[in-house]
Coordinates of N, CA and C in Angstrom, one line a residue:
X1 N 8.8 -1.6 4.1 CA 10.1 -1.0 4.2 C 10.3 -0.2 5.4
X2 N 9.2 0.0 6.2 CA 9.4 0.9 7.4 C 10.0 0.1 8.5
X3 N 10.7 0.9 9.4 CA 11.3 0.3 10.6 C 10.2 0.2 11.6
X4 N 10.4 -0.6 12.6 CA 9.4 -0.9 13.7 C 9.0 0.5 14.4
X5 N 9.9 1.3 14.6 CA 9.7 2.6 15.4 C 8.7 3.4 14.6
X6 N 8.9 3.5 13.3 CA 8.0 4.3 12.5 C 6.5 3.8 12.4
X7 N 6.4 2.5 12.4 CA 5.2 1.8 12.4 C 4.5 2.1 13.8
X8 N 5.2 1.9 14.9 CA 4.6 2.2 16.2 C 4.2 3.6 16.3
X9 N 5.0 4.6 15.8 CA 4.6 6.0 15.8 C 3.3 6.2 15.1
X10 N 3.2 5.6 13.8 CA 2.0 5.7 13.1 C 0.8 5.1 13.8
X11 N 0.9 4.0 14.4 CA -0.2 3.3 15.1 C -0.6 4.2 16.3
X12 N 0.3 4.8 16.9 CA 0.0 5.7 18.1 C -0.7 7.0 17.6
X13 N -0.3 7.5 16.4 CA -1.0 8.6 15.8 C -2.4 8.3 15.5
X14 N -2.7 7.1 14.9 CA -4.1 6.7 14.6 C -4.8 6.5 15.9
X15 N -4.2 5.9 16.9 CA -4.9 5.5 18.1 C -5.3 6.8 18.8
X16 N -4.4 7.8 18.8 CA -4.7 9.1 19.4 C -5.6 10.1 18.5
X17 N -6.0 9.6 17.4 CA -6.9 10.3 16.4 C -6.1 11.6 16.0
X18 N -4.8 11.5 15.8 CA -4.0 12.6 15.3 C -3.5 12.5 13.9
X19 N -3.9 11.3 13.4 CA -3.3 11.0 12.0 C -4.5 10.5 11.1
X20 N -4.5 11.0 9.9 CA -5.5 10.6 8.9 C -4.9 10.6 7.5
X21 N -3.8 9.8 7.5 CA -3.1 9.7 6.2 C -3.9 8.9 5.1
X22 N -4.0 9.6 4.0 CA -4.6 9.0 2.8 C -6.1 8.8 3.1
X23 N -6.7 9.5 4.1 CA -8.1 9.3 4.3 C -8.5 8.1 5.0
X24 N -7.5 7.4 5.7 CA -7.8 6.1 6.4 C -7.8 6.3 7.9
X25 N -7.9 7.5 8.3 CA -7.9 7.8 9.8 C -9.0 7.1 10.5
X26 N -10.2 7.1 10.1 CA -11.3 6.5 10.8 C -11.1 4.9 10.9
X27 N -10.8 4.4 9.8 CA -10.6 2.9 9.7 C -9.4 2.5 10.7
X28 N -8.3 3.2 10.5 CA -7.1 2.9 11.2 C -7.2 3.2 12.7
X29 N -8.0 4.2 13.0 CA -8.2 4.5 14.4 C -9.0 3.4 15.1
X30 N -10.0 2.8 14.4 CA -10.8 1.7 14.9 C -9.9 0.5 15.2
X31 N -8.9 0.3 14.3 CA -8.0 -0.9 14.5 C -6.9 -0.5 15.5
X32 N -6.3 0.6 15.6 CA -5.2 0.9 16.4 C -5.7 1.0 17.9
X33 N -6.9 1.5 18.1 CA -7.4 1.6 19.5 C -7.6 0.2 20.2
X34 N -7.6 -0.8 19.4 CA -7.7 -2.1 20.0 C -6.3 -2.7 20.5
X35 N -5.3 -2.0 20.1 CA -3.9 -2.5 20.4 C -3.3 -1.8 21.7
X36 N -2.6 -2.5 22.6 CA -1.9 -2.0 23.6 C -0.5 -1.8 23.1
X37 N 0.4 -1.2 24.0 CA 1.9 -1.0 23.6 C 2.5 -2.3 23.1
X38 N 2.3 -3.4 23.9 CA 2.9 -4.7 23.6 C 2.5 -5.2 22.2
X39 N 1.2 -5.1 22.0 CA 0.7 -5.6 20.7 C 1.1 -4.7 19.5
X40 N 1.3 -3.4 19.7 CA 1.8 -2.5 18.7 C 3.2 -3.0 18.3
X41 N 4.0 -3.4 19.3 CA 5.4 -3.8 19.0 C 5.3 -5.1 18.2
X42 N 4.4 -6.0 18.5 CA 4.3 -7.2 17.8 C 3.9 -7.0 16.3
X43 N 3.0 -6.2 16.2 CA 2.4 -5.8 14.8 C 3.5 -5.1 14.0
X44 N 4.2 -4.2 14.6 CA 5.3 -3.5 14.0 C 6.4 -4.4 13.6
X45 N 6.8 -5.3 14.4 CA 7.8 -6.3 14.1 C 7.4 -7.1 12.9
X46 N 6.2 -7.6 12.9 CA 5.7 -8.4 11.9 C 5.7 -7.6 10.5
X47 N 5.1 -6.5 10.5 CA 5.0 -5.7 9.3 C 6.5 -5.3 8.8
X48 N 7.3 -4.9 9.7 CA 8.7 -4.5 9.2 C 9.5 -5.7 8.6
X49 N 9.1 -6.8 8.9 CA 9.8 -8.0 8.3 C 9.1 -8.6 7.0
X50 N 8.1 -8.0 6.6 CA 7.5 -8.4 5.3 C 8.3 -8.0 4.1
X51 N 8.3 -8.7 3.1 CA 9.1 -8.4 1.8 C 8.2 -7.7 0.9
X52 N 8.8 -6.9 0.1 CA 8.1 -6.1 -1.0 C 7.9 -7.0 -2.2
X53 N 6.9 -6.7 -3.0 CA 6.6 -7.5 -4.2 C 7.9 -7.6 -5.1
X54 N 8.6 -6.5 -5.2 CA 9.8 -6.5 -6.1 C 10.8 -7.6 -5.6
X55 N 11.0 -7.7 -4.2 CA 11.9 -8.7 -3.7 C 11.4 -10.1 -4.0
X56 N 10.1 -10.3 -4.0 CA 9.5 -11.7 -4.2 C 9.7 -12.0 -5.6
X57 N 9.6 -11.1 -6.5 CA 9.9 -11.4 -7.9 C 11.3 -11.9 -8.2
X58 N 12.3 -11.4 -7.6 CA 13.6 -11.8 -7.8 C 14.0 -13.0 -7.1
X59 N 13.1 -13.6 -6.2 CA 13.4 -14.9 -5.5 C 13.0 -16.0 -6.5
X60 N 14.1 -16.7 -7.0 CA 13.9 -17.7 -7.9 C 13.7 -19.1 -7.3
X61 N 13.7 -19.1 -5.9 CA 13.6 -20.4 -5.2 C 12.1 -20.6 -4.8
X62 N 11.2 -19.8 -5.1 CA 9.8 -19.9 -4.8 C 9.1 -20.7 -5.8
X63 N 8.1 -21.4 -5.3 CA 7.2 -22.3 -6.3 C 6.0 -21.5 -6.6
X64 N 5.7 -20.4 -6.0 CA 4.6 -19.5 -6.3 C 4.7 -18.8 -7.7
X65 N 3.6 -18.5 -8.2 CA 3.6 -17.8 -9.5 C 4.3 -16.4 -9.3
X66 N 5.2 -16.1 -10.2 CA 5.9 -14.9 -10.1 C 5.0 -13.7 -10.5
X67 N 5.3 -12.6 -10.0 CA 4.5 -11.3 -10.4 C 5.2 -10.8 -11.7
X68 N 4.4 -10.5 -12.6 CA 5.0 -10.0 -13.9 C 5.4 -8.5 -13.8
X69 N 6.3 -8.1 -14.6 CA 6.6 -6.6 -14.6 C 5.4 -5.7 -14.9
X70 N 4.4 -6.2 -15.7 CA 3.2 -5.3 -15.9 C 2.3 -5.3 -14.5
X71 N 2.3 -6.4 -13.8 CA 1.6 -6.4 -12.5 C 2.2 -5.4 -11.5
X72 N 3.5 -5.4 -11.5 CA 4.2 -4.5 -10.7 C 4.0 -3.0 -11.1
X73 N 4.0 -2.8 -12.4 CA 3.8 -1.5 -12.9 C 2.3 -1.0 -12.5
X74 N 1.3 -1.9 -12.6 CA 0.0 -1.6 -12.2 C -0.1 -1.2 -10.8
X75 N 0.5 -2.1 -9.9 CA 0.4 -1.8 -8.5 C 1.0 -0.4 -8.2
X76 N 2.2 -0.2 -8.8 CA 2.8 1.2 -8.6 C 1.9 2.3 -9.1
X77 N 1.2 2.2 -10.2 CA 0.3 3.1 -10.7 C -0.9 3.3 -9.8
X78 N -1.4 2.2 -9.3 CA -2.6 2.3 -8.3 C -2.1 3.0 -7.1
X79 N -1.0 2.6 -6.5 CA -0.5 3.2 -5.3 C -0.3 4.7 -5.5
X80 N 0.4 5.1 -6.6 CA 0.6 6.6 -6.8 C -0.6 7.3 -7.0
X81 N -1.7 6.6 -7.6 CA -3.0 7.3 -7.8 C -3.6 7.6 -6.5
X82 N -3.6 6.7 -5.5 CA -4.3 6.9 -4.3 C -3.4 7.8 -3.4
X83 N -2.2 7.9 -3.5 CA -1.4 8.9 -2.8 C -1.7 10.3 -3.3
X84 N -1.9 10.4 -4.6 CA -2.3 11.7 -5.2 C -3.8 12.1 -4.9
X85 N -4.6 11.1 -4.7 CA -6.0 11.4 -4.5 C -6.5 10.7 -3.2
X86 N -6.0 11.1 -2.0 CA -6.3 10.3 -0.9 C -7.8 10.4 -0.4
X87 N -8.5 11.5 -0.6 CA -9.8 11.7 -0.2 C -10.8 11.2 -1.2
X88 N -10.6 11.4 -2.4 CA -11.5 11.2 -3.5 C -11.2 10.0 -4.5
X89 N -10.1 9.4 -4.3 CA -9.7 8.3 -5.1 C -10.7 7.2 -5.1
X90 N -11.0 6.7 -6.2 CA -11.9 5.4 -6.4 C -11.1 4.5 -7.3
X91 N -11.3 3.2 -6.9 CA -10.6 2.2 -7.7 C -11.1 2.1 -9.1
X92 N -12.4 2.4 -9.3 CA -12.9 2.3 -10.7 C -12.3 3.4 -11.6
X93 N -12.1 4.6 -11.0 CA -11.5 5.7 -11.7 C -10.0 5.4 -11.9
X94 N -9.4 4.8 -11.0 CA -7.9 4.4 -11.2 C -7.8 3.4 -12.2
X95 N -8.6 2.4 -12.3 CA -8.6 1.4 -13.3 C -8.9 1.9 -14.7
X96 N -9.8 2.9 -14.7 CA -10.1 3.5 -16.1 C -8.9 4.2 -16.6
X97 N -8.2 5.0 -15.7 CA -7.0 5.8 -16.1 C -5.9 4.8 -16.5
X98 N -5.7 3.6 -15.7 CA -4.8 2.7 -16.1 C -5.0 2.1 -17.5
X99 N -6.3 1.7 -17.9 CA -6.6 1.3 -19.1 C -6.3 2.4 -20.2
X100 N -6.7 3.5 -20.0 CA -6.3 4.6 -20.9 C -4.9 4.7 -21.2
X101 N -4.1 4.7 -20.1 CA -2.6 4.7 -20.3 C -2.1 3.6 -21.1
X102 N -2.6 2.4 -20.9 CA -2.1 1.2 -21.6 C -2.6 1.3 -23.1
X103 N -3.7 1.8 -23.4 CA -4.2 2.0 -24.7 C -3.3 2.9 -25.4
X104 N -2.9 4.1 -24.9 CA -2.1 5.1 -25.4 C -0.7 4.5 -25.7
X105 N -0.2 3.8 -24.8 CA 1.1 3.1 -24.9 C 1.1 2.1 -26.1
X106 N 0.0 1.4 -26.3 CA -0.1 0.4 -27.3 C -0.3 1.0 -28.7
X107 N -1.0 2.1 -28.7 CA -1.2 2.8 -30.0 C 0.0 3.6 -30.4
X108 N 0.9 3.8 -29.5 CA 2.1 4.6 -29.8 C 3.2 3.5 -30.4
X109 N 3.0 2.3 -30.2 CA 4.0 1.3 -30.7 C 3.8 1.0 -32.2

């Protein structure tokens, strides 16, 4: 959902080692330093034109398997977990919390 300008701004931030969002600074710096201005524009154009999972679900013309509402809920949960825990978040911990959440929901029914 980001515009090309915002993506380019972030890539430049990582390339200049001024950005460490969600603890991905080292990894993203390694990738961004390989890009020149022209390549950044191409990457930004490509990324800005990607569709979100929610848009893909509503597309009834696709022959691919649709993403279920529970899968979307899980992806949102995981994304929010890592935003809240950028330095120390671990997928095992996130999955454990997801399972606990679902167990509580099921027992409440």
